[in-house]
Short mmCIF file of N, CA and C in Angstrom, two decimals:
data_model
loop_
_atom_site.label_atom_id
_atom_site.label_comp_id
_atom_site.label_asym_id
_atom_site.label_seq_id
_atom_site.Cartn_x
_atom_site.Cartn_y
_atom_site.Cartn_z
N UNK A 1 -10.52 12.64 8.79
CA UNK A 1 -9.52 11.81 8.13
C UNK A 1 -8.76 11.02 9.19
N UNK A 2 -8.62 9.98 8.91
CA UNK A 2 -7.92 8.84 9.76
C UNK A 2 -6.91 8.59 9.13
N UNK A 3 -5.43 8.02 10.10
CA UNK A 3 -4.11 7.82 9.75
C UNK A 3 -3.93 7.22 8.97
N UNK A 4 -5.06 5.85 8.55
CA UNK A 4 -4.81 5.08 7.86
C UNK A 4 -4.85 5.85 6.00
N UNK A 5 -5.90 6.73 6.01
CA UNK A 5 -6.27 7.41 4.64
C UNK A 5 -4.74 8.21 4.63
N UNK A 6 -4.40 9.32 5.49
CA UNK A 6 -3.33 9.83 4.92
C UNK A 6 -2.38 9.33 4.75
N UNK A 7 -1.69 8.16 5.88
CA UNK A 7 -0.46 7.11 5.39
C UNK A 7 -0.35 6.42 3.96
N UNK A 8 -1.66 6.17 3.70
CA UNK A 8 -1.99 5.41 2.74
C UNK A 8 -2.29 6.25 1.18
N UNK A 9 -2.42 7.60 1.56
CA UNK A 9 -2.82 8.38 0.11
C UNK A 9 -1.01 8.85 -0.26
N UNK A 10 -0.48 9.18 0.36
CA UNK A 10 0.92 9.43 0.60
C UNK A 10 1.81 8.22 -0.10
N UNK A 11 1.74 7.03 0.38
CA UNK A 11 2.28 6.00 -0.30
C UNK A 11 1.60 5.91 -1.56
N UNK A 12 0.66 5.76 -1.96
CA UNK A 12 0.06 5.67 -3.60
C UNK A 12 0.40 6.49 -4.16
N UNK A 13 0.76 7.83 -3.36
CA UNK A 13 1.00 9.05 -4.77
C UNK A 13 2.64 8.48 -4.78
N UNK A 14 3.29 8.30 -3.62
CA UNK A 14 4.85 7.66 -3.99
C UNK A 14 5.08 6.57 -4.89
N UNK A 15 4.22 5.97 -4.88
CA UNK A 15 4.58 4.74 -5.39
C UNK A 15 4.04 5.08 -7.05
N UNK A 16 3.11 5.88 -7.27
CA UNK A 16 3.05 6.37 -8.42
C UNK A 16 3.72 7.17 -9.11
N UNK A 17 4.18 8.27 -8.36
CA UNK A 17 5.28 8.89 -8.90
C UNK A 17 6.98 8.59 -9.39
N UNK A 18 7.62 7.43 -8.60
CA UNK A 18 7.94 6.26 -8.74
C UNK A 18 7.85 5.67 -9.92
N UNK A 19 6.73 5.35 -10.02
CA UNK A 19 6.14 3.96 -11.33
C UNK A 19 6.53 5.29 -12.47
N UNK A 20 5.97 6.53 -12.39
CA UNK A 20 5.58 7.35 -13.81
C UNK A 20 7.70 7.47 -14.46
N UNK A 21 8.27 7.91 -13.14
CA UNK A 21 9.81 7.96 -13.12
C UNK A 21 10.67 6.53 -14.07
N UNK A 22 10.16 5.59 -12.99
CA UNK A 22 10.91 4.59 -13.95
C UNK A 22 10.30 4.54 -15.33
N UNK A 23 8.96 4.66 -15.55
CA UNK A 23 8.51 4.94 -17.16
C UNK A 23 9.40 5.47 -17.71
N UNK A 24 9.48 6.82 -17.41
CA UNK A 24 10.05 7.55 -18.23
C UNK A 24 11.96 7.51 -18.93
N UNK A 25 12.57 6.53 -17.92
CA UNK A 25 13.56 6.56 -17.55
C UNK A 25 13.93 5.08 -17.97
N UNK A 26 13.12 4.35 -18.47
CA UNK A 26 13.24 2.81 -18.91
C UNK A 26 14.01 2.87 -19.92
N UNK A 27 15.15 2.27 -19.41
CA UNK A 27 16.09 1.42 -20.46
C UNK A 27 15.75 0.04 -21.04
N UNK A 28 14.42 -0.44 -20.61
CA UNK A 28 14.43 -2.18 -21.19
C UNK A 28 13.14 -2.32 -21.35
N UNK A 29 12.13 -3.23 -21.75
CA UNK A 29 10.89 -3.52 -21.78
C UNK A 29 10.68 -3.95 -20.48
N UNK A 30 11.82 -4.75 -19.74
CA UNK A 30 11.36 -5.12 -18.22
C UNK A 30 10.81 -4.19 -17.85
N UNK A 31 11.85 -2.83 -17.50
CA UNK A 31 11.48 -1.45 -16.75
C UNK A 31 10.19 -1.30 -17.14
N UNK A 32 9.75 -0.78 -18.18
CA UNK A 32 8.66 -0.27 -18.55
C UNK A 32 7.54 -1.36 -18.06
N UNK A 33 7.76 -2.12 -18.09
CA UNK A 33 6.82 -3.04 -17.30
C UNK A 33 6.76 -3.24 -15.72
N UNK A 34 8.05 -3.23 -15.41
CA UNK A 34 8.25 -3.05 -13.73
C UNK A 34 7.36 -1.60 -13.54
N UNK A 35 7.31 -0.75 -14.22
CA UNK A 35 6.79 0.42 -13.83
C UNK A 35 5.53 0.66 -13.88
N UNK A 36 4.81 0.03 -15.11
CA UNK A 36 3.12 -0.16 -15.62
C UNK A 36 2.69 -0.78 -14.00
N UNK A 37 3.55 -1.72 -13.90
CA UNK A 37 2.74 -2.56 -12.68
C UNK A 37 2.81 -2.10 -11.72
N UNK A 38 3.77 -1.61 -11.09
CA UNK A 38 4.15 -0.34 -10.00
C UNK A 38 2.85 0.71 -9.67
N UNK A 39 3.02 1.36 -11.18
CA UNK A 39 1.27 1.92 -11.34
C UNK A 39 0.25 1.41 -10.83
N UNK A 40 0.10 0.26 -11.64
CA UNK A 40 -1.40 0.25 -11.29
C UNK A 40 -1.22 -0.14 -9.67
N UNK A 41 -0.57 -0.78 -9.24
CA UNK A 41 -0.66 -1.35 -7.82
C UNK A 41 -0.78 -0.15 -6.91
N UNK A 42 0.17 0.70 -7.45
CA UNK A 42 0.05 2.07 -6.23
C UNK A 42 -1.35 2.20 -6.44
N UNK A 43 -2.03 2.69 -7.57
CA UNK A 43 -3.73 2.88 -7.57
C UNK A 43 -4.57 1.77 -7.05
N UNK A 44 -4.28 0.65 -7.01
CA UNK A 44 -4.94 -0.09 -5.97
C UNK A 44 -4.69 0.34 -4.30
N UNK A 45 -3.08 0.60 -4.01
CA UNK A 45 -3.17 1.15 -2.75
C UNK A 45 -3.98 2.24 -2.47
N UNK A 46 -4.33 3.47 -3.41
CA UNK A 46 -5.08 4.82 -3.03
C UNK A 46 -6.36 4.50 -3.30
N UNK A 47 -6.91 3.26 -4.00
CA UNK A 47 -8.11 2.76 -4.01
C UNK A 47 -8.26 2.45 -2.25
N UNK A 48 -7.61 1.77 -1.89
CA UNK A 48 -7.34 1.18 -0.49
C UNK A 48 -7.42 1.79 0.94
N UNK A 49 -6.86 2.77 0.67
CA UNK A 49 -6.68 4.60 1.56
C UNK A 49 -8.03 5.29 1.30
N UNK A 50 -8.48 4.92 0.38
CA UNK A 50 -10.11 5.60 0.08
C UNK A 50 -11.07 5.45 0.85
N UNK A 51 -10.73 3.73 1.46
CA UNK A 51 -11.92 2.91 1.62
C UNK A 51 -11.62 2.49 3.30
N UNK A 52 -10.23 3.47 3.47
CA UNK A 52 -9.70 3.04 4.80
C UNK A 52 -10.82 4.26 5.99
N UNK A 53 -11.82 4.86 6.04
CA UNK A 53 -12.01 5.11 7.09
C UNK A 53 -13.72 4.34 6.74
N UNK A 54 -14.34 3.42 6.28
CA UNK A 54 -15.23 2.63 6.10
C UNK A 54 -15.00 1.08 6.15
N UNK A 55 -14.24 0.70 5.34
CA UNK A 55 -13.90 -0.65 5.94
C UNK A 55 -12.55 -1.09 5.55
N UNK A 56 -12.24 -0.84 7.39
CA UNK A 56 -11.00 -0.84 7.47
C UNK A 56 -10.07 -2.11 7.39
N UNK A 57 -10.27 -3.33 7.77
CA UNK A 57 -9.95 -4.43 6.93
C UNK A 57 -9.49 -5.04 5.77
N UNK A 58 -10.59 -4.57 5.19
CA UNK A 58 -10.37 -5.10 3.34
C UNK A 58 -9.46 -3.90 3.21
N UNK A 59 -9.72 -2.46 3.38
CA UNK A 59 -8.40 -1.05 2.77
C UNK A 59 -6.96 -1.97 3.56
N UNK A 60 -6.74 -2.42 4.47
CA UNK A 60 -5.80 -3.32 4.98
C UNK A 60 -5.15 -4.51 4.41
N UNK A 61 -5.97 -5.12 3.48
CA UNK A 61 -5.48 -6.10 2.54
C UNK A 61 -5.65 -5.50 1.79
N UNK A 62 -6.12 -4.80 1.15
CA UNK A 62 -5.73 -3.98 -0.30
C UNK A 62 -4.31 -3.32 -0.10
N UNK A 63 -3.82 -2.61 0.89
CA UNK A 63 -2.99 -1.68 0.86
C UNK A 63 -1.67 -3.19 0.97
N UNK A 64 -2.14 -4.09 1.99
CA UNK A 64 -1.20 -5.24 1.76
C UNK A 64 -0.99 -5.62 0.82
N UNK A 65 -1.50 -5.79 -0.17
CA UNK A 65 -1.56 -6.75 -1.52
C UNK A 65 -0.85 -5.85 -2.52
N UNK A 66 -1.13 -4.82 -2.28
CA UNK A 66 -0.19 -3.73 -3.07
C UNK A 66 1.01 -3.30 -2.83
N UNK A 67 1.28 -3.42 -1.88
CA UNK A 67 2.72 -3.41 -1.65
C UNK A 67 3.29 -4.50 -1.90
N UNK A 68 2.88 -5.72 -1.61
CA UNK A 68 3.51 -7.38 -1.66
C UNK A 68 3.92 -7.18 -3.48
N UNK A 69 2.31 -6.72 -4.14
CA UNK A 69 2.69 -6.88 -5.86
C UNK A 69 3.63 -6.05 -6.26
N UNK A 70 4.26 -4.67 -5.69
CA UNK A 70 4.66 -3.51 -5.86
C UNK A 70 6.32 -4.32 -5.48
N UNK A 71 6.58 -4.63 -4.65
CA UNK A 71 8.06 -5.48 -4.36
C UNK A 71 7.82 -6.77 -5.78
N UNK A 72 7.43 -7.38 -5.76
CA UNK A 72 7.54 -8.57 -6.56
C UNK A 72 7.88 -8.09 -7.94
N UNK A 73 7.14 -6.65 -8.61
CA UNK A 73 7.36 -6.17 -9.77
C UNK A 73 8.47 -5.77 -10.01
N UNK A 74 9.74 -5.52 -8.86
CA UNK A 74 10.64 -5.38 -9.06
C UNK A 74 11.28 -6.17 -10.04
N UNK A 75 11.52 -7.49 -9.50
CA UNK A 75 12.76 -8.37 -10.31
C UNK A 75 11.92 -8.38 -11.96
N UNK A 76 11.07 -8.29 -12.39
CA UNK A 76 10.80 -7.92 -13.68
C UNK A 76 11.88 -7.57 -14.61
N UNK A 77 12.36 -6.44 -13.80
CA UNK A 77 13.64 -5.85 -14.92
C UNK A 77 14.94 -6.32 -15.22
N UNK A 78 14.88 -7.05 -14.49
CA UNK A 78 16.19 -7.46 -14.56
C UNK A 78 17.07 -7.12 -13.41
N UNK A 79 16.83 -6.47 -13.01
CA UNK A 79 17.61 -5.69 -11.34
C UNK A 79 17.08 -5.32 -10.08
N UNK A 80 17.88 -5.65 -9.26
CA UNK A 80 17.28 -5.24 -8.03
C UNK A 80 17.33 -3.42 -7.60
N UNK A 81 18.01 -2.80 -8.48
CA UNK A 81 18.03 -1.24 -8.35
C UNK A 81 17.09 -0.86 -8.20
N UNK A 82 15.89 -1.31 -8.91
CA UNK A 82 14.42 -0.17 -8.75
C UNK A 82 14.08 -0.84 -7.34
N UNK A 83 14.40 -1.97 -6.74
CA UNK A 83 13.92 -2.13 -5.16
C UNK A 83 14.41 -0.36 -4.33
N UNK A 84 15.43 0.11 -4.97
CA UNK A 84 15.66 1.28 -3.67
C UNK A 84 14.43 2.62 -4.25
N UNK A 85 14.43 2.07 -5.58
CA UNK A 85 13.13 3.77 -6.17
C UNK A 85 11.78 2.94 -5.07
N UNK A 86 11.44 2.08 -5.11
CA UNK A 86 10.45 1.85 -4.34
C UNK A 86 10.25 1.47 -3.51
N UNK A 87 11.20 1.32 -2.63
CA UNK A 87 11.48 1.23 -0.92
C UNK A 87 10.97 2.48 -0.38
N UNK A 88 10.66 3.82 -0.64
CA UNK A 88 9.59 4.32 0.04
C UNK A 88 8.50 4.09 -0.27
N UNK A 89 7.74 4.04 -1.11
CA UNK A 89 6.49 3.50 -0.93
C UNK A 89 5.93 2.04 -0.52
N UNK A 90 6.91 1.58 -0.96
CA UNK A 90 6.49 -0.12 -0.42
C UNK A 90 6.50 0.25 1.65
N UNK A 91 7.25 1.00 1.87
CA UNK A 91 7.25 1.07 3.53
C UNK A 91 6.33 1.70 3.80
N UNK A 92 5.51 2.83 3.18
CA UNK A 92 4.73 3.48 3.46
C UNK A 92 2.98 2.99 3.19
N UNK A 93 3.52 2.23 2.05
CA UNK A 93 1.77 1.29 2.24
C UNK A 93 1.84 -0.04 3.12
N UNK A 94 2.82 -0.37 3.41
CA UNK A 94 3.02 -1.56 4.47
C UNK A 94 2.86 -0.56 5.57
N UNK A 95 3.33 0.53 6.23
CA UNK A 95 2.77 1.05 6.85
C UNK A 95 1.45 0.89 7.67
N UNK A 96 0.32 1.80 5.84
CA UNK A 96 -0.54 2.19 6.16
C UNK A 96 -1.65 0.86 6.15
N UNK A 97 -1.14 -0.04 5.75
CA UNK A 97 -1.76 -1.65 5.71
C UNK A 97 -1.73 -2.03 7.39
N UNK A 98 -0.88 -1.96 8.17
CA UNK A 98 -0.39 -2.53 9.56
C UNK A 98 -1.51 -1.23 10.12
N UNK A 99 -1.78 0.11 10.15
CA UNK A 99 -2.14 0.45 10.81
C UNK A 99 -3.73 0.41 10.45
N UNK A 100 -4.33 -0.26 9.26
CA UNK A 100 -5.78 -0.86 9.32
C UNK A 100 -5.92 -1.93 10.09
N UNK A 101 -4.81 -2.97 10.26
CA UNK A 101 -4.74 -3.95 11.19
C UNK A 101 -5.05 -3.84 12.62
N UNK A 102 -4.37 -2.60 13.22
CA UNK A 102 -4.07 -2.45 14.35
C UNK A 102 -5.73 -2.11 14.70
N UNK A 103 -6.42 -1.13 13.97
CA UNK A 103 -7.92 -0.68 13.91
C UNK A 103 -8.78 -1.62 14.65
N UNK A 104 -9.38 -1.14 15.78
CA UNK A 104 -10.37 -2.21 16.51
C UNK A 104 -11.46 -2.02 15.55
N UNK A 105 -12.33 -3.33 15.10
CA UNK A 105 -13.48 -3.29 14.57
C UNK A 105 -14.15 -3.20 15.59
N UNK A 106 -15.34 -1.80 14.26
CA UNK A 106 -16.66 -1.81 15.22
C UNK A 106 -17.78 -2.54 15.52
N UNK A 107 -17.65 -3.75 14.97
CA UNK A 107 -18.45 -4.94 15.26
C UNK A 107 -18.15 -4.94 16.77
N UNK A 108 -17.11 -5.08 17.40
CA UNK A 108 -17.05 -5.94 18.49
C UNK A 108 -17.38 -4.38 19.50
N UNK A 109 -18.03 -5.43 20.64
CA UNK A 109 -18.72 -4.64 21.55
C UNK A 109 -17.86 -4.86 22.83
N UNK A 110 -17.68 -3.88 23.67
CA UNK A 110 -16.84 -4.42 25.31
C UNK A 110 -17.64 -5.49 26.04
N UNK A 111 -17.00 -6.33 26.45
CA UNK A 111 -17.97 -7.11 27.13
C UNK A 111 -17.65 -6.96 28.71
N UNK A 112 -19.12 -6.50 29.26
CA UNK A 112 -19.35 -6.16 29.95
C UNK A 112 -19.15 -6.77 30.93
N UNK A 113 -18.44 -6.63 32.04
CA UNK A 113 -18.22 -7.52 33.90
C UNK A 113 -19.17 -7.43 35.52
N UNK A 114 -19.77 -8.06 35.34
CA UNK A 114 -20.18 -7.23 36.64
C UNK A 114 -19.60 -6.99 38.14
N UNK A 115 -19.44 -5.89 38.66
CA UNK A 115 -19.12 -5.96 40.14
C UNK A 115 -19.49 -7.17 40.73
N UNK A 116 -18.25 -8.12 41.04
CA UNK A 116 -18.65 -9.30 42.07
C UNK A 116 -17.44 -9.30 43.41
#
């Protein structure tokens, strides 16, 4: 297991547990919608963490893209309050997004110098 899978399975279950919370706890149709989407996006991030010790790139824009949609679903409700329910997971798949980045691909080969 690589940092990127556990950073990244960690934030999806937050960000889901999160999403299931504000469900339950919705005062408005926004909420309940800020939260559906919360959902599914965290499951795109643990889709993302899945796929992070094979190709680490795309799990890198997945885990990006899910956090970016996971902040934006906020203002849905009407308030910026659920930004603090999901300020840990949004940090934790931005996280685990930056550290697929950081990942040297194994395409690239050292290029070799010779003693001169």
């Amino acid at each position: 297991m690589t940092r990127q899978f556990i950073v990244g399975v960690i934030g999806g279950f937050l960000g889901t547990a999160t999403a299931i919370y504000v469900i339950c706890v919705a005062g408005s149709p926004g909420m309940t919608l800020s939260g559906v989407l919360a959902a599914l996006f965290s499951s795109l991030g643990l889709m993302g963490a899945a796929i992070a010790n094979t190709e680490t790139r795309f799990a890198g824009w997945m885990l990006l893209s899910s956090t970016v949609w996971i902040a934006l679903s906020v203002p849905l409700a009407g308030t910026l309050f659920l930004l603090y329910w999901y300020t840990p997971a949004i940090v934790v798949l931005g996280t685990a997004a930056v550290l697929c980045f950081m990942e040297p691909e194994e395409d690239d080969e050292p290029s070799e110098e010779g003693d001169s």
